[in-house]
Structure formats: C-alpha cells, structure tokens
Amino acid sequence: MALLTARKRLLDTLAGLKPDRIPVYTLIPFGLEDGRFVPGPFHGYNDIDDWRRNDPLYMKLVERMDRECDNIFPFKPFCLDEQNVFINPENVNTYSKSDDGSRVTIVYEAFGLYKNEVYQKGSGHKWITKHFCKSAEEALMLVEQEYSGLQYDMEPESKIKELGDRGISWCTIPSPVMSVCRLFEPQDFLMFSAMYPKEIDRLMETAFLRTREILKTVLEKTSSPVIRFGGAEHATPPMMSPYDFDRLVYEYDKPLMELCHSMGKMTAVHCHGNIRHAVRRFVEMGVDQLDPVEALPWGDISLEEIRQITKDRITLTGNIQFSEICSESPGDIRERVRDIVRKAGPERLIISTTGTPPEKITQRQFENYNAMIDEALGYRI
C-alpha cells in the first residue's frame, strides 16, 4: 500500500477504515505561519510571552511533526469559549497586573463579579485563582442579563487551509457541564450540584440551549471534520457519581453530538481520569474519538477493557502519560508503544500522549518524544 497523507491516514482511522500505518500525534502545541509549523500555545491557553519559540528542542520537535507525524490542530471558537456562554464579551472589563515580575494576573469583571487568571512567564502554566460566582444565586443573576450570543469568527478556517494534508483540525467546544462548572470554584460546583439541583439544572439548560444555538452556526461554517467536546471529566469519579455523569453529561452532550453527526461531522471527547462508566456512555452517545484514554494504573479500567467496550466504534487516542515522557527512558517509551498496540489493537488507534509540555522541553523529554514517534512509525497495518 502506498503511504497516505497524514490527513487521509487520520480520517481513515477515525472512520474505522484501515490506514497504511498507525497514526502518531505528539499533542505538542503548534501554530501555522506562512504554511509551516511553528511552536504555538494550545487552544484556550494563551501564552503571555514567546517561550516556546525560544526553546530549540521544542522547535526541533515541531519541525519533525511537520515532516513525519499525523497532526491534529485544535482550536476553540471564540464564540464557544465557556465564559462567553454566560457573559457577552462586551459586558466584560479586563485589566492585567504584574505580581513580582514573573507572574501576570488577568482580572475579568462583569456585573460586579470577578475572575482572576494567573500566568507564569516563560511557561504555559495558568491558574484560575478566582471564579466569577460564589453562589448559585450569583450564577442565576448572570442568566437574567441580556444575552445576544456571538457569531463564528472565520479566522481559524485560514489555519485549517494552511494545515492542508499534514493533518486534521479539532474544533473544540465546551460541554454544557464545563460552562457551568467553570463559573464556580471546583469544590463549590460539586457542593452546589448536590445541594441546589434545580438551580444547577437551570444553569445547565441555559448552557445547553446557548451552546446548541451557536454550534449550529459553527457546523455550517467550519471545515473542521471533528467537533471535540471538553468537560466530561468534571463529572467522573471521584468527583461525581455515575448518576451525576448521566444527568450532567450524557443528557446534554448526546443531543449536541447528534446535531454534529446530522451535519456530517465526527465527534470526539476529551476526558481524563476514571472513565469506566463514562466510556459505556460515550459508545451510546456515538462518540467517534476519545482521548487521552487513561487506563490502569492512572485510571480505573484497563486498556483491554476499554477496547472490549468500544470495539470498532471509537478511535482511541493515547495513552502514554506525559509523566512518562518526563521520567522514563527511550527504551521504556518504545515498550509502552508496543504495549498499547498489543492491548488496544492496531486499528482505530492513534498513539499519543496525555498532556502538553507546560514548560521548556528537557533533553530526556526530547529523546522520549522521538522514541515514541520512531516506534509508532514502524507499525504497518
């Protein structure tokens, strides 16, 4: 069989067809500049300086991705940023302040409520140190404000065109549970979902209706073949029960995924953690791709069990932990690739990592990324 382009290889894999070899995707963030790959921030995690481009090892890996890997270019439409689902951008006042020269705090204010994001210079580290709402009442106050929605910004489409045959794009959107959860401190969301179910249900319904409305426009205009949902991990154990997952994820995400499928798009889900219950629901929801597939000992289910449940219906993308890239030897990483192929089977599989580099790449990480790529490139189907 002649070698396929990365785009064709990924699309065949996602469709359950047999490609020429197992795709390999590093999950290293990259951008597109005059048609070439350059280091860039992952969607939704904007850097405040240019540290990635100043890292020569980072640059070498991105250049190799351009030449040899099966790349997925993720982008998050501004209209579907989780904050914008509840607050129109024109109602948000933003300013920044520097703490000690190494960290910058971005302050967002809307209707007398505040959110703080802290960025670490020279790295991709970001923390939300203050969320907008301290109570369910404050969140419901936001729902009462006039909401006009947003239009899809076509700028990502030019980047998808630049990507060409070197990969595919992920159009990443927040599941309604993410938009609601991110209004609160994580522990407050868990408490409020149990104490104030009616109020949380109203917030969920609002997030669902607004997401569905904007998603219709996105689906009409984007050339991205895959719509990737983020947020399900907020409702998995030990944070929440299977009942909560069904109530907050399954019931709201399923109709959105059906809408995507009706418009000719495939669906993907990003979900860390314990997915024993979730993976069964993902099959029922018609999910086409799942990442990062954290199997035992990092999750609560083995890779063999995950494959037994998903069979030939979901493409598994993973599951080399980023911590392994940081700590193991190249030989260990090669063996991990072989182990993944043995346990998950070579079909409907994309070899990848579970996280992105949050700071400059070390020599060990550089060698391990290359070992992962080298081993994966050797698998023909």
CSV table of C-alpha atoms in Angstrom, one decimal:
chain,number,residue,atom,x,y,z
A,1,MET,CA,0.0,0.0,0.0
A,2,ALA,CA,1.3,3.5,-0.9
A,3,LEU,CA,1.9,5.8,2.0
A,4,LEU,CA,-1.1,8.0,2.8
A,5,THR,CA,-1.1,11.7,3.7
A,6,ALA,CA,-1.4,12.4,7.4
A,7,ARG,CA,-4.9,13.8,6.7
A,8,LYS,CA,-6.1,10.8,4.9
A,9,ARG,CA,-4.5,8.4,7.5
A,10,LEU,CA,-6.3,10.2,10.3
A,11,LEU,CA,-9.6,10.4,8.6
A,12,ASP,CA,-9.5,6.7,7.7
A,13,THR,CA,-8.6,5.8,11.2
A,14,LEU,CA,-11.5,7.8,12.6
A,15,ALA,CA,-13.9,6.3,10.1
A,16,GLY,CA,-12.8,2.7,11.1
A,17,LEU,CA,-11.0,2.0,7.9
A,18,LYS,CA,-7.6,0.5,7.6
A,19,PRO,CA,-4.9,3.1,7.0
A,20,ASP,CA,-1.3,2.3,5.9
A,21,ARG,CA,0.1,2.6,9.5
A,22,ILE,CA,-0.9,3.6,13.0
A,23,PRO,CA,-1.1,7.4,13.3
A,24,VAL,CA,1.1,9.1,15.8
A,25,TYR,CA,0.3,12.5,17.4
A,26,THR,CA,2.5,14.2,19.9
A,27,LEU,CA,-0.1,16.6,21.4
A,28,ILE,CA,2.7,19.2,21.3
A,29,PRO,CA,1.0,22.6,20.6
A,30,PHE,CA,1.9,24.2,17.3
A,31,GLY,CA,0.8,27.1,15.1
A,32,LEU,CA,0.9,27.7,11.4
A,33,GLU,CA,2.8,30.6,9.9
A,34,ASP,CA,3.2,31.0,6.2
A,35,GLY,CA,2.4,27.4,5.7
A,36,ARG,CA,5.0,26.0,8.1
A,37,PHE,CA,4.6,24.6,11.6
A,38,VAL,CA,5.9,26.8,14.5
A,39,PRO,CA,5.6,26.4,18.3
A,40,GLY,CA,2.4,27.8,19.5
A,41,PRO,CA,0.0,27.7,22.5
A,42,PHE,CA,-2.6,25.1,22.8
A,43,HIS,CA,-6.1,26.4,22.3
A,44,GLY,CA,-7.5,28.2,25.2
A,45,TYR,CA,-4.1,28.5,26.9
A,46,ASN,CA,-2.7,31.7,25.5
A,47,ASP,CA,0.9,32.4,26.5
A,48,ILE,CA,2.0,35.9,27.7
A,49,ASP,CA,5.4,35.6,26.1
A,50,ASP,CA,7.2,33.7,23.3
A,51,TRP,CA,8.9,31.0,25.4
A,52,ARG,CA,8.0,28.1,23.1
A,53,ARG,CA,9.8,29.7,20.1
A,54,ASN,CA,12.8,30.3,22.2
A,55,ASP,CA,13.2,26.6,23.1
A,56,PRO,CA,15.4,24.9,20.4
A,57,LEU,CA,14.3,21.4,21.4
A,58,TYR,CA,10.6,22.4,21.1
A,59,MET,CA,11.4,23.8,17.7
A,60,LYS,CA,13.0,20.6,16.5
A,61,LEU,CA,10.1,18.5,17.6
A,62,VAL,CA,7.6,20.8,15.9
A,63,GLU,CA,9.7,20.6,12.7
A,64,ARG,CA,9.6,16.8,12.9
A,65,MET,CA,5.9,16.8,13.4
A,66,ASP,CA,5.6,18.8,10.3
A,67,ARG,CA,7.6,16.3,8.3
A,68,GLU,CA,6.5,12.9,9.7
A,69,CYS,CA,3.6,13.0,12.2
A,70,ASP,CA,-0.1,12.8,12.0
A,71,ASN,CA,-1.1,16.2,13.4
A,72,ILE,CA,-4.3,17.4,14.9
A,73,PHE,CA,-4.7,21.2,15.0
A,74,PRO,CA,-7.0,22.1,17.9
A,75,PHE,CA,-8.8,25.4,18.0
A,76,LYS,CA,-11.6,26.8,20.2
A,77,PRO,CA,-14.0,29.2,18.5
A,78,PHE,CA,-14.2,32.4,20.5
A,79,CYS,CA,-18.0,32.2,20.3
A,80,LEU,CA,-17.8,28.9,22.2
A,81,ASP,CA,-15.4,29.9,25.0
A,82,GLU,CA,-17.1,28.7,28.1
A,83,GLN,CA,-17.0,32.2,29.6
A,84,ASN,CA,-18.9,33.6,26.6
A,85,VAL,CA,-21.7,31.1,27.0
A,86,PHE,CA,-22.9,33.1,30.1
A,87,ILE,CA,-21.4,36.6,29.6
A,88,ASN,CA,-21.3,38.6,26.4
A,89,PRO,CA,-17.8,39.8,25.8
A,90,GLU,CA,-18.9,43.5,25.6
A,91,ASN,CA,-20.0,43.2,29.3
A,92,VAL,CA,-16.5,42.1,30.5
A,93,ASN,CA,-13.9,44.6,31.6
A,94,THR,CA,-10.4,43.3,31.6
A,95,TYR,CA,-7.1,44.5,33.0
A,96,SER,CA,-3.8,42.9,34.0
A,97,LYS,CA,-1.3,43.4,36.8
A,98,SER,CA,2.1,42.0,37.4
A,99,ASP,CA,2.8,40.4,40.8
A,100,ASP,CA,6.6,40.0,41.1
A,101,GLY,CA,7.8,40.2,37.5
A,102,SER,CA,7.4,36.5,36.8
A,103,ARG,CA,3.6,36.2,37.1
A,104,VAL,CA,0.9,38.2,35.5
A,105,THR,CA,-2.7,38.3,36.7
A,106,ILE,CA,-5.6,38.9,34.3
A,107,VAL,CA,-8.7,40.3,36.0
A,108,TYR,CA,-12.1,39.9,34.4
A,109,GLU,CA,-15.1,41.9,35.8
A,110,ALA,CA,-18.7,41.6,34.8
A,111,PHE,CA,-21.8,42.8,36.6
A,112,GLY,CA,-19.8,43.3,39.8
A,113,LEU,CA,-18.4,39.7,39.7
A,114,TYR,CA,-14.7,39.0,39.2
A,115,LYS,CA,-12.5,36.2,37.8
A,116,ASN,CA,-8.7,36.1,38.1
A,117,GLU,CA,-6.3,34.2,35.9
A,118,VAL,CA,-2.6,34.0,36.7
A,119,TYR,CA,0.0,33.3,34.1
A,120,GLN,CA,3.6,32.2,34.7
A,121,LYS,CA,6.1,33.9,32.4
A,122,GLY,CA,8.4,31.6,30.5
A,123,SER,CA,5.9,28.7,30.7
A,124,GLY,CA,2.5,27.5,29.8
A,125,HIS,CA,1.3,27.4,33.4
A,126,LYS,CA,-2.0,29.1,34.1
A,127,TRP,CA,-4.2,29.1,37.1
A,128,ILE,CA,-7.7,30.4,37.7
A,129,THR,CA,-7.4,31.8,41.3
A,130,LYS,CA,-10.8,33.3,41.5
A,131,HIS,CA,-14.0,32.3,39.7
A,132,PHE,CA,-16.9,34.6,38.9
A,133,CYS,CA,-19.5,33.1,41.2
A,134,LYS,CA,-19.5,32.2,44.9
A,135,SER,CA,-23.1,31.1,44.9
A,136,ALA,CA,-25.8,29.6,42.7
A,137,GLU,CA,-27.7,32.9,43.1
A,138,GLU,CA,-24.9,34.9,41.6
A,139,ALA,CA,-24.8,32.5,38.6
A,140,LEU,CA,-28.5,32.7,38.1
A,141,MET,CA,-28.1,36.5,38.2
A,142,LEU,CA,-25.9,36.2,35.1
A,143,VAL,CA,-28.6,34.2,33.3
A,144,GLU,CA,-31.0,37.1,33.8
A,145,GLN,CA,-28.8,39.5,32.0
A,146,GLU,CA,-29.5,40.3,28.3
A,147,TYR,CA,-27.6,37.9,26.1
A,148,SER,CA,-27.1,38.4,22.4
A,149,GLY,CA,-24.8,35.5,21.6
A,150,LEU,CA,-21.8,35.6,19.2
A,151,GLN,CA,-21.0,34.9,15.6
A,152,TYR,CA,-18.4,32.4,14.4
A,153,ASP,CA,-15.0,34.0,13.7
A,154,MET,CA,-13.8,32.6,10.4
A,155,GLU,CA,-10.1,33.2,11.2
A,156,PRO,CA,-9.4,29.6,12.2
A,157,GLU,CA,-10.5,28.5,8.7
A,158,SER,CA,-7.4,30.0,7.1
A,159,LYS,CA,-5.3,28.0,9.5
A,160,ILE,CA,-7.1,24.8,8.6
A,161,LYS,CA,-6.4,25.6,5.0
A,162,GLU,CA,-2.7,26.1,5.7
A,163,LEU,CA,-2.6,22.7,7.5
A,164,GLY,CA,-3.5,21.0,4.3
A,165,ASP,CA,-2.7,17.3,4.1
A,166,ARG,CA,-0.4,17.3,7.1
A,167,GLY,CA,-3.3,16.6,9.5
A,168,ILE,CA,-6.8,17.4,10.5
A,169,SER,CA,-8.4,20.0,12.9
A,170,TRP,CA,-10.3,19.6,16.1
A,171,CYS,CA,-13.0,22.3,16.6
A,172,THR,CA,-13.1,22.2,20.4
A,173,ILE,CA,-16.3,23.2,22.3
A,174,PRO,CA,-17.2,23.2,26.0
A,175,SER,CA,-19.8,20.7,27.1
A,176,PRO,CA,-22.5,22.5,29.0
A,177,VAL,CA,-21.2,21.0,32.2
A,178,MET,CA,-17.9,22.8,31.6
A,179,SER,CA,-19.5,26.1,31.1
A,180,VAL,CA,-21.5,25.8,34.3
A,181,CYS,CA,-18.7,24.3,36.4
A,182,ARG,CA,-16.2,27.0,35.4
A,183,LEU,CA,-18.5,29.6,36.9
A,184,PHE,CA,-17.5,28.3,40.3
A,185,GLU,CA,-14.6,27.1,42.4
A,186,PRO,CA,-14.5,23.4,41.6
A,187,GLN,CA,-15.4,22.3,45.1
A,188,ASP,CA,-18.3,24.8,45.1
A,189,PHE,CA,-19.7,23.3,41.9
A,190,LEU,CA,-19.6,19.8,43.4
A,191,MET,CA,-21.4,21.1,46.5
A,192,PHE,CA,-24.0,23.2,44.7
A,193,SER,CA,-24.9,20.4,42.2
A,194,ALA,CA,-25.9,18.2,45.2
A,195,MET,CA,-27.5,21.0,47.4
A,196,TYR,CA,-29.2,23.0,44.7
A,197,PRO,CA,-30.1,20.6,41.9
A,198,LYS,CA,-32.9,22.8,40.5
A,199,GLU,CA,-30.6,25.8,40.2
A,200,ILE,CA,-27.8,23.8,38.6
A,201,ASP,CA,-30.4,22.3,36.2
A,202,ARG,CA,-31.5,25.7,35.1
A,203,LEU,CA,-27.8,26.7,34.5
A,204,MET,CA,-27.3,23.5,32.6
A,205,GLU,CA,-30.3,24.1,30.4
A,206,THR,CA,-29.2,27.7,29.7
A,207,ALA,CA,-25.7,26.5,28.7
A,208,PHE,CA,-27.2,23.7,26.6
A,209,LEU,CA,-29.6,26.0,24.6
A,210,ARG,CA,-27.0,28.7,24.0
A,211,THR,CA,-24.3,26.2,23.0
A,212,ARG,CA,-26.7,24.4,20.6
A,213,GLU,CA,-27.6,27.7,19.0
A,214,ILE,CA,-24.0,28.8,18.4
A,215,LEU,CA,-23.0,25.3,17.4
A,216,LYS,CA,-25.5,25.3,14.5
A,217,THR,CA,-23.6,28.3,13.0
A,218,VAL,CA,-20.2,26.7,13.7
A,219,LEU,CA,-21.3,23.5,12.0
A,220,GLU,CA,-22.5,25.4,8.9
A,221,LYS,CA,-19.2,27.3,8.5
A,222,THR,CA,-16.3,25.3,9.8
A,223,SER,CA,-14.3,22.9,7.5
A,224,SER,CA,-13.1,21.1,10.6
A,225,PRO,CA,-14.1,17.4,10.3
A,226,VAL,CA,-14.2,16.8,14.0
A,227,ILE,CA,-16.0,18.6,16.9
A,228,ARG,CA,-14.3,17.8,20.1
A,229,PHE,CA,-16.2,18.1,23.4
A,230,GLY,CA,-14.4,19.1,26.6
A,231,GLY,CA,-15.7,19.0,30.1
A,232,ALA,CA,-16.9,15.4,30.8
A,233,GLU,CA,-14.1,14.8,33.2
A,234,HIS,CA,-15.7,17.3,35.7
A,235,ALA,CA,-18.4,14.7,36.3
A,236,THR,CA,-16.4,11.5,36.7
A,237,PRO,CA,-15.4,9.7,39.9
A,238,PRO,CA,-14.2,10.5,42.5
A,239,MET,CA,-15.7,14.0,42.0
A,240,MET,CA,-19.1,12.7,40.9
A,241,SER,CA,-21.1,9.5,40.6
A,242,PRO,CA,-22.3,7.7,37.5
A,243,TYR,CA,-25.8,9.2,38.2
A,244,ASP,CA,-24.3,12.7,38.1
A,245,PHE,CA,-22.4,11.9,34.9
A,246,ASP,CA,-25.6,10.7,33.2
A,247,ARG,CA,-27.5,13.8,34.5
A,248,LEU,CA,-24.9,16.4,33.6
A,249,VAL,CA,-23.0,15.0,30.7
A,250,TYR,CA,-25.0,12.2,28.9
A,251,GLU,CA,-28.3,14.0,28.8
A,252,TYR,CA,-26.9,17.3,27.4
A,253,ASP,CA,-24.0,16.2,25.3
A,254,LYS,CA,-25.9,13.4,23.4
A,255,PRO,CA,-28.3,15.8,21.5
A,256,LEU,CA,-25.4,18.1,20.7
A,257,MET,CA,-23.4,15.2,19.2
A,258,GLU,CA,-26.5,14.1,17.3
A,259,LEU,CA,-26.6,17.6,15.8
A,260,CYS,CA,-22.9,17.3,14.8
A,261,HIS,CA,-23.5,14.0,13.2
A,262,SER,CA,-26.5,15.3,11.3
A,263,MET,CA,-24.3,18.0,9.8
A,264,GLY,CA,-21.7,15.4,8.6
A,265,LYS,CA,-19.2,16.0,11.4
A,266,MET,CA,-17.4,13.4,13.6
A,267,THR,CA,-17.3,13.9,17.4
A,268,ALA,CA,-14.5,13.5,19.8
A,269,VAL,CA,-14.4,13.7,23.6
A,270,HIS,CA,-11.5,14.7,25.9
A,271,CYS,CA,-11.9,13.1,29.3
A,272,HIS,CA,-9.2,12.4,31.8
A,273,GLY,CA,-9.5,10.2,34.8
A,274,ASN,CA,-11.7,7.3,35.8
A,275,ILE,CA,-13.9,6.5,32.8
A,276,ARG,CA,-15.2,3.0,33.5
A,277,HIS,CA,-18.8,4.3,33.5
A,278,ALA,CA,-18.2,7.1,31.0
A,279,VAL,CA,-16.8,5.0,28.2
A,280,ARG,CA,-20.0,3.0,28.0
A,281,ARG,CA,-22.0,6.2,27.8
A,282,PHE,CA,-19.6,7.5,25.1
A,283,VAL,CA,-20.4,4.5,23.0
A,284,GLU,CA,-24.1,5.1,23.4
A,285,MET,CA,-23.6,8.8,22.6
A,286,GLY,CA,-22.0,7.9,19.2
A,287,VAL,CA,-18.6,9.3,20.1
A,288,ASP,CA,-16.1,8.7,17.2
A,289,GLN,CA,-12.8,9.5,19.1
A,290,LEU,CA,-11.7,9.5,22.7
A,291,ASP,CA,-8.6,11.0,24.3
A,292,PRO,CA,-6.4,10.6,26.3
A,293,VAL,CA,-7.7,7.1,27.4
A,294,GLU,CA,-6.0,7.0,30.8
A,295,ALA,CA,-6.1,3.2,31.6
A,296,LEU,CA,-4.8,1.5,34.7
A,297,PRO,CA,-2.9,2.4,36.8
A,298,TRP,CA,-3.8,6.1,36.1
A,299,GLY,CA,-7.5,5.4,35.6
A,300,ASP,CA,-10.0,2.8,36.9
A,301,ILE,CA,-10.2,0.5,33.8
A,302,SER,CA,-7.7,-1.5,31.7
A,303,LEU,CA,-6.9,-0.7,28.1
A,304,GLU,CA,-8.1,-4.1,27.1
A,305,GLU,CA,-11.5,-3.5,28.8
A,306,ILE,CA,-11.8,-0.1,27.1
A,307,ARG,CA,-11.3,-1.7,23.7
A,308,GLN,CA,-13.7,-4.5,24.6
A,309,ILE,CA,-16.4,-1.9,25.3
A,310,THR,CA,-15.6,0.4,22.4
A,311,LYS,CA,-14.9,-2.4,19.9
A,312,ASP,CA,-14.6,-0.9,16.4
A,313,ARG,CA,-16.9,2.1,17.2
A,314,ILE,CA,-14.5,4.6,18.9
A,315,THR,CA,-10.9,5.6,17.9
A,316,LEU,CA,-8.7,5.6,21.0
A,317,THR,CA,-6.1,8.3,21.2
A,318,GLY,CA,-3.5,7.9,23.8
A,319,ASN,CA,-2.3,6.7,26.3
A,320,ILE,CA,1.3,7.5,27.1
A,321,GLN,CA,1.3,9.7,30.2
A,322,PHE,CA,3.2,12.9,29.9
A,323,SER,CA,4.8,12.0,33.3
A,324,GLU,CA,6.3,9.0,31.5
A,325,ILE,CA,7.7,11.3,28.8
A,326,CYS,CA,9.3,13.3,31.6
A,327,SER,CA,10.8,10.4,33.6
A,328,GLU,CA,11.2,7.2,31.6
A,329,SER,CA,13.9,6.1,29.2
A,330,PRO,CA,13.5,5.9,25.4
A,331,GLY,CA,13.5,2.1,25.6
A,332,ASP,CA,10.7,2.3,28.1
A,333,ILE,CA,8.7,4.6,25.8
A,334,ARG,CA,9.2,2.2,22.9
A,335,GLU,CA,7.9,-0.6,25.0
A,336,ARG,CA,4.9,1.4,26.1
A,337,VAL,CA,4.0,2.0,22.4
A,338,ARG,CA,4.2,-1.8,21.8
A,339,ASP,CA,2.1,-2.4,24.9
A,340,ILE,CA,-0.6,0.0,23.7
A,341,VAL,CA,-0.8,-1.7,20.3
A,342,ARG,CA,-0.9,-5.2,21.9
A,343,LYS,CA,-3.7,-4.2,24.3
A,344,ALA,CA,-5.8,-1.9,22.1
A,345,GLY,CA,-5.1,-3.5,18.7
A,346,PRO,CA,-3.7,-1.6,15.8
A,347,GLU,CA,-7.0,-0.4,14.3
A,348,ARG,CA,-8.9,2.7,15.4
A,349,LEU,CA,-5.9,3.7,17.4
A,350,ILE,CA,-3.8,6.9,17.5
A,351,ILE,CA,-0.6,6.8,19.5
A,352,SER,CA,-0.4,10.0,21.6
A,353,THR,CA,0.4,11.5,25.0
A,354,THR,CA,-2.0,12.6,27.7
A,355,GLY,CA,-0.7,16.2,28.1
A,356,THR,CA,1.2,19.0,26.6
A,357,PRO,CA,4.6,20.4,27.8
A,358,PRO,CA,3.9,23.1,30.3
A,359,GLU,CA,7.5,24.5,30.2
A,360,LYS,CA,10.7,24.1,28.2
A,361,ILE,CA,11.5,20.6,26.9
A,362,THR,CA,14.3,18.8,28.6
A,363,GLN,CA,16.8,16.6,26.8
A,364,ARG,CA,15.1,13.4,28.2
A,365,GLN,CA,11.7,14.6,27.1
A,366,PHE,CA,13.1,15.3,23.6
A,367,GLU,CA,14.6,11.8,23.4
A,368,ASN,CA,11.4,10.2,24.6
A,369,TYR,CA,9.1,12.1,22.1
A,370,ASN,CA,11.4,10.9,19.3
A,371,ALA,CA,11.4,7.4,20.7
A,372,MET,CA,7.5,7.4,20.6
A,373,ILE,CA,7.5,8.7,17.1
A,374,ASP,CA,10.2,6.2,15.9
A,375,GLU,CA,8.4,3.2,17.4
A,376,ALA,CA,4.9,4.3,16.1
A,377,LEU,CA,6.2,4.9,12.6
A,378,GLY,CA,7.2,1.3,12.3
A,379,TYR,CA,3.7,-0.1,12.6
A,380,ARG,CA,2.1,-1.0,9.4
A,381,ILE,CA,-1.5,-2.3,9.2
